[in-house]
Tab-separated table of C-alpha atoms and ligand atoms in Angstrom:
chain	number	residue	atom	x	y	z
R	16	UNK	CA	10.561	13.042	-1.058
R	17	UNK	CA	8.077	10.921	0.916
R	18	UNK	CA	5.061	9.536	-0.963
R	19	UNK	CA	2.064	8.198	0.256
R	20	UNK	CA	0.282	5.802	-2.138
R	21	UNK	CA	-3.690	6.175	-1.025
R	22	UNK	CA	-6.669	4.210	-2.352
R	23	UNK	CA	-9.014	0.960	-1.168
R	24	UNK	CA	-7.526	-2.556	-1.195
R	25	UNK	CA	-6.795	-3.794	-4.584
R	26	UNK	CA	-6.645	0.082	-6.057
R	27	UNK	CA	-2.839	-1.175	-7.461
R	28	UNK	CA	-1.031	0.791	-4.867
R	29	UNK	CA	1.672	-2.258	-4.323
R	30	UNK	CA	2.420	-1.992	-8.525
R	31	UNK	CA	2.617	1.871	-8.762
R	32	UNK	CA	5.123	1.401	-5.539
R	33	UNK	CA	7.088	-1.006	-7.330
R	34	UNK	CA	7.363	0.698	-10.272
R	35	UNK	CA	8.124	4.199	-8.687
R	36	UNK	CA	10.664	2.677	-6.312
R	37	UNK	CA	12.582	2.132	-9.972
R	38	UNK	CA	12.418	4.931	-11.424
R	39	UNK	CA	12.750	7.582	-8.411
R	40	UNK	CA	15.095	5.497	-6.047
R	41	UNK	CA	13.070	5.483	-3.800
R	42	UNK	CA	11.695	2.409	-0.648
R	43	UNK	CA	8.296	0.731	-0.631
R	44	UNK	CA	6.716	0.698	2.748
R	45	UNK	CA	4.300	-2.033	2.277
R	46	UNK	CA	2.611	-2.317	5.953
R	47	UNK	CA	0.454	-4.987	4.431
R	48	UNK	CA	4.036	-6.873	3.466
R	49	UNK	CA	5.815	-5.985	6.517
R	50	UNK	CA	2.921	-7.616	8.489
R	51	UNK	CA	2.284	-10.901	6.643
R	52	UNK	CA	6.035	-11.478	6.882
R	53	UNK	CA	5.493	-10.768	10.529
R	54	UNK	CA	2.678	-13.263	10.643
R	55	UNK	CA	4.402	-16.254	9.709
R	56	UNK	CA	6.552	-16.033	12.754
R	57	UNK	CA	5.270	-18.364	15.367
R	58	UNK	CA	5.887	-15.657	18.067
R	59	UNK	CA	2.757	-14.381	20.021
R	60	UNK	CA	2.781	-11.106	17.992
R	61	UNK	CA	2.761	-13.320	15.055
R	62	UNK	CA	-0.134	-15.441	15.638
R	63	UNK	CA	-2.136	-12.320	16.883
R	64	UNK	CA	-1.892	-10.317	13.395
R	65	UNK	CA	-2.195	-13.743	11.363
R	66	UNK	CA	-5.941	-13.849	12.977
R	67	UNK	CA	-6.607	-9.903	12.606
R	68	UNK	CA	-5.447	-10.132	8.674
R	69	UNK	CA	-7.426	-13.562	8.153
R	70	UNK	CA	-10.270	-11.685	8.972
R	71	UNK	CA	-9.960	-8.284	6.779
R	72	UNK	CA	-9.710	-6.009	10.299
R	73	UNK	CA	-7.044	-3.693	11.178
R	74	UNK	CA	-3.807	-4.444	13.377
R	75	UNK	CA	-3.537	-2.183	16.363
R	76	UNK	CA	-1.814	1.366	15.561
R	77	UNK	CA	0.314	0.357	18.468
R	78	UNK	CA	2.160	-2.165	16.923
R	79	UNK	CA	1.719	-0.185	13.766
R	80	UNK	CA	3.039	3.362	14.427
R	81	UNK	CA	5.943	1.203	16.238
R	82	UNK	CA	7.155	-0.222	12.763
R	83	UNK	CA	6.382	2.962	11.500
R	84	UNK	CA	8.677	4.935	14.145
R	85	UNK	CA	11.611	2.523	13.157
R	86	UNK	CA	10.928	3.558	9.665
R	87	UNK	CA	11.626	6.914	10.011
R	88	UNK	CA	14.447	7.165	12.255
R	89	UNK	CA	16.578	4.615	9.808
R	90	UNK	CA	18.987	7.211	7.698
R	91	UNK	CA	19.242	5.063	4.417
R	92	UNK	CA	15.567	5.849	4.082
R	93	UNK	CA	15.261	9.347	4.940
R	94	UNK	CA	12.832	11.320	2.713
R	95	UNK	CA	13.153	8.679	0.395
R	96	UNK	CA	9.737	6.451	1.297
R	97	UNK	CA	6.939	5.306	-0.739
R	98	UNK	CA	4.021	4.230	2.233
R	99	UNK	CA	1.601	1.904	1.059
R	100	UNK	CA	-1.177	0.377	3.024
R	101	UNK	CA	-0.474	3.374	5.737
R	102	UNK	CA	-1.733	5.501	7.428
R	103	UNK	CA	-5.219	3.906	7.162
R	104	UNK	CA	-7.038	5.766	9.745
R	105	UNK	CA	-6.982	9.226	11.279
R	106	UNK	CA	-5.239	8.660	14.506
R	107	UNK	CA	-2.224	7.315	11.949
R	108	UNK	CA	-2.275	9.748	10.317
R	109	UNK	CA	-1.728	12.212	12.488
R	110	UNK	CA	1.176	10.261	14.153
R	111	UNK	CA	3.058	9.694	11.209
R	112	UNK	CA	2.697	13.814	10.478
R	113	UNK	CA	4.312	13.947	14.158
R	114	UNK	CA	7.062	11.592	13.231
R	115	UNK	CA	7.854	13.495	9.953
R	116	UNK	CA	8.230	16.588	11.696
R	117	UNK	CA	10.262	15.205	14.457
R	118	UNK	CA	13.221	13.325	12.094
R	119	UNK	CA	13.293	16.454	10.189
R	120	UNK	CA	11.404	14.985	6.838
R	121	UNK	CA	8.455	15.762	5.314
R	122	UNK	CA	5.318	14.256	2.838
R	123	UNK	CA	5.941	15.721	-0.224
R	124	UNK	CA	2.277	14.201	-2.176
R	125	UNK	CA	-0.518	11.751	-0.928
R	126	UNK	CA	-2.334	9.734	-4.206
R	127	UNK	CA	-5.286	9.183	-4.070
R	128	UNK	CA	-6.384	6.058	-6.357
R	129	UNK	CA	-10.071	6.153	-7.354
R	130	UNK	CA	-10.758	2.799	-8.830
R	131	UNK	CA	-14.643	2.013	-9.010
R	132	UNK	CA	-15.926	-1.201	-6.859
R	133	UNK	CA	-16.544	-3.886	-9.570
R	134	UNK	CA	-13.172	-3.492	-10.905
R	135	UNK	CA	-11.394	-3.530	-7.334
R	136	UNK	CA	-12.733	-7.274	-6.949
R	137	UNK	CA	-11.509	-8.323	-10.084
R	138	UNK	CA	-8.386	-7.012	-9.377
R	139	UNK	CA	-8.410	-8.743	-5.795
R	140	UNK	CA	-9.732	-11.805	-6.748
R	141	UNK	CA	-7.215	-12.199	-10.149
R	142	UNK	CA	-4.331	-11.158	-8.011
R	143	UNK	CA	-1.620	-13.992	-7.986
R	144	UNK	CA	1.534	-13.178	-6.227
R	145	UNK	CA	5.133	-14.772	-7.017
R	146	UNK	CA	6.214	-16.098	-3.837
R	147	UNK	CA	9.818	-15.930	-5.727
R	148	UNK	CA	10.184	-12.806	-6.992
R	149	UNK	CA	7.542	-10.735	-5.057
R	150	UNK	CA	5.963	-9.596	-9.057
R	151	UNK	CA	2.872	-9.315	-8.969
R	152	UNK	CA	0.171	-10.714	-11.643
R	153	UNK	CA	-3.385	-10.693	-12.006
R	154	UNK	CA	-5.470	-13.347	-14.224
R	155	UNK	CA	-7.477	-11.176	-16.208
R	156	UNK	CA	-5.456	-7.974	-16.497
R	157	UNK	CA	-1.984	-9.509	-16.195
R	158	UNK	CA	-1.702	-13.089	-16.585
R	159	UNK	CA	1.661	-14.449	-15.634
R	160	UNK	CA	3.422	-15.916	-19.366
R	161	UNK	CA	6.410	-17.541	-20.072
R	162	UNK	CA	7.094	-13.879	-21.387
R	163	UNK	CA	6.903	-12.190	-18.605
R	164	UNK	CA	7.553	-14.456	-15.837
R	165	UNK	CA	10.510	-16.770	-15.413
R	166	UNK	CA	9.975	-18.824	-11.977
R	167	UNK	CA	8.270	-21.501	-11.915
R	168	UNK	CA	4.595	-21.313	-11.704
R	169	UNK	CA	3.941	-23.091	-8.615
R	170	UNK	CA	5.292	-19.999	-6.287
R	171	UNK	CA	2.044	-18.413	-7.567
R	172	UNK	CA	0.015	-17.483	-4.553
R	173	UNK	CA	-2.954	-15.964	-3.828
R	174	UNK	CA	-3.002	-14.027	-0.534
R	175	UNK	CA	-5.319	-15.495	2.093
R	176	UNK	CA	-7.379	-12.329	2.951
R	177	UNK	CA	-8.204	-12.195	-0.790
R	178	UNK	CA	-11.698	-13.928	-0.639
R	179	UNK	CA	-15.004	-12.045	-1.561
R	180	UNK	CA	-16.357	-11.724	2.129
R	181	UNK	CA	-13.323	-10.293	3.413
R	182	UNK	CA	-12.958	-8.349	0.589
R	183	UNK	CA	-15.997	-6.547	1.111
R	184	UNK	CA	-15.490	-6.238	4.564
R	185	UNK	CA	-12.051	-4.538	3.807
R	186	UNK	CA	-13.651	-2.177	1.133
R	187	UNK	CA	-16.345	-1.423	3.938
R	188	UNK	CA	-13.463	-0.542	6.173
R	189	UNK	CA	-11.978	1.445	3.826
R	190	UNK	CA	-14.999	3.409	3.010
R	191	UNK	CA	-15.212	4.153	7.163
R	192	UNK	CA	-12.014	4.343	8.431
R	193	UNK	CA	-9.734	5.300	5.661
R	194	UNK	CA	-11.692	7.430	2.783
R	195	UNK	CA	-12.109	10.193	5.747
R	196	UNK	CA	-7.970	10.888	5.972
R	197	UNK	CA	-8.200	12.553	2.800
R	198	UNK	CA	-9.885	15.353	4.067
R	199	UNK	CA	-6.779	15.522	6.772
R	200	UNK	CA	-4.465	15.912	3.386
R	201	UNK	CA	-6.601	18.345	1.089
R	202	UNK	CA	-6.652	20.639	4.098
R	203	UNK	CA	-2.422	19.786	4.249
R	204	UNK	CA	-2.549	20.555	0.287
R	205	UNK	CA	-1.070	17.200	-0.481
R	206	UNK	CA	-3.728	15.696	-1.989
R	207	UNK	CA	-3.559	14.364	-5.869
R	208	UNK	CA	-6.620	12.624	-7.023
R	209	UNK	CA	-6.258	9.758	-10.110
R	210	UNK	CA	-8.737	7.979	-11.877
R	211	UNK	CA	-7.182	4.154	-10.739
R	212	UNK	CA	-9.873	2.541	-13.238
R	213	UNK	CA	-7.608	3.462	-16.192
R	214	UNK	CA	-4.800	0.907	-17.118
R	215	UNK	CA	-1.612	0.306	-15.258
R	216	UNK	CA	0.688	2.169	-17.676
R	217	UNK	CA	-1.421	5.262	-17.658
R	218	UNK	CA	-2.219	5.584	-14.332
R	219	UNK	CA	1.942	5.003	-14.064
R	220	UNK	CA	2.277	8.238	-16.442
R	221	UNK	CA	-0.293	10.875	-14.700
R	222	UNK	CA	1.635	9.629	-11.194
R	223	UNK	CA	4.976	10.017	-13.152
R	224	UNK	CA	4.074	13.456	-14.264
R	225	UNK	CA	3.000	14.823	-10.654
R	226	UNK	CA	5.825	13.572	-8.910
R	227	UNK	CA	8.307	14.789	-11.800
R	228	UNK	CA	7.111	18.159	-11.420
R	229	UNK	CA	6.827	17.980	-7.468
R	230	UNK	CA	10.936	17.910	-8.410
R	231	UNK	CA	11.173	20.729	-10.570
B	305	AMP	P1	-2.746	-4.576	2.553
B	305	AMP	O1	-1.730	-5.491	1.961
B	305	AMP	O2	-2.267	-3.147	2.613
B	305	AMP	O3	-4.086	-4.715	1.904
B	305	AMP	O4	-2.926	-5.028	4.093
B	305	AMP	C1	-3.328	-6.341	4.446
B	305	AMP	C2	-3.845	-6.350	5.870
B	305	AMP	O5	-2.802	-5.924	6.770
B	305	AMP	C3	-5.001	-5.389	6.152
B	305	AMP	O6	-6.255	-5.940	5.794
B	305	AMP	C4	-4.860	-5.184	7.658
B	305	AMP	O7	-5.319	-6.316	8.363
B	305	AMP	C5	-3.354	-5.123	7.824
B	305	AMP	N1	-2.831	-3.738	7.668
B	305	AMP	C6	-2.043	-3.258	6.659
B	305	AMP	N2	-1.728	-1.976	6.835
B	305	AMP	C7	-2.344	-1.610	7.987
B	305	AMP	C8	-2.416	-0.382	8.707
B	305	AMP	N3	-1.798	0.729	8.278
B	305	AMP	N4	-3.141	-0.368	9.865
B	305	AMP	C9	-3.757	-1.485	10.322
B	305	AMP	N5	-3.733	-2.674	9.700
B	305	AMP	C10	-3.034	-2.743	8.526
């Protein structure tokens, strides 16, 4: 099956991902991940989607649906995909329905995190990620221990587009761009709706439970 993991920046998308990727063998497509590893190359492409990310907007859907294309065609992954961060607009949407089709695969649920505004920022602005291991913490939900973290603390990073303006700006895009796709799925009947306010491990459960019986 091939997931899509929907909802505004900071919703927890990246966490559910990780955690489903366990338990249902399945890939994370982080476009979000793919393209800040892309942007600390010092190659043209590189510099051009370290500026568009520094300021919250959204990297062409040409270079996009072209990571996106690679994606698909690679066997080890087929039908076996967790997107997150994509498709964020209509236009990518529609390609990556045209790309499922073509190699033969198909979108088996899209979930929809609702998370309410105030608690998206804290979540954004709390959000420390282990430069190590790749877990991620927040400093008011999840605090990184000794408990529950074993690197040292200095690979602790914040991402760089996580400031309040461009927070805003990317909720703003969100509300414009992205929220309208979901029409695009409820028509598609792939559309699950969960409350993302709710704490990680239950909003892990009520995913758990729709994909488990998406299996059946
Ligand atoms: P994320 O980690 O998903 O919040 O993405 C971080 C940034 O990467 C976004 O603010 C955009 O600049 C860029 N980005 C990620 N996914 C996409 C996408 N599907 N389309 C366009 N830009 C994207």
């Amino acid at each position: 099956m091939n997931i899509i993991l929907f909802g505004p920046p900071g919703a927890g998308k990246g966490t559910q991902a990780d955690n489903l990727v366990k338990k249902f063998s399945l890939y994370k497509f982080s476009t979000g991940d793919l393209l800040r590893d892309e942007a600390k190359r010092d190659s043209s492409l590189g510099k051009k989607i370290r500026t568009i990310i520094s300021r919250g907007e959204f990297v062409p859907d040409e270079i996009i649906n072209t990571f996106i294309d690679k994606i698909l065609l690679n066997k080890e992954y087929h039908n076996r995909l967790i997107f997150d961060g994509y498709p964020r607009n209509l236009a990518q949407a529609e390609f990556l329905n045209d790309l499922v089709i073509k190699y033969n695969q198909k979108i088996s649920c899209v979930l929809c995190l609702d998370v309410n505004k105030e608690i998206l920022l804290k979540r954004i602005l709390g959000r420390q990620i282990c430069t190590n291991c790749g877990v991620i913490f927040n400093q008011y939900f999840k605090p990184p221990t000794t408990k529950n973290h074993s690197c040292n603390p200095s690979y602790l990073k914040k991402r760089s587009d996580d400031n309040e303006d461009i927070i805003i700006d990317r909720y703003n895009t969100y509300l414009n761009k992205t929220l309208p796709i979901l029409n695009f799925y409820e028509k598609l009947n792939l559309l699950y709706k969960i409350n993302g306010d709710s704490e990680i491990n239950q909003i892990y459960k009520e995913i758990e439970g729709i994909i488990t019986s998406l299996e059946a």
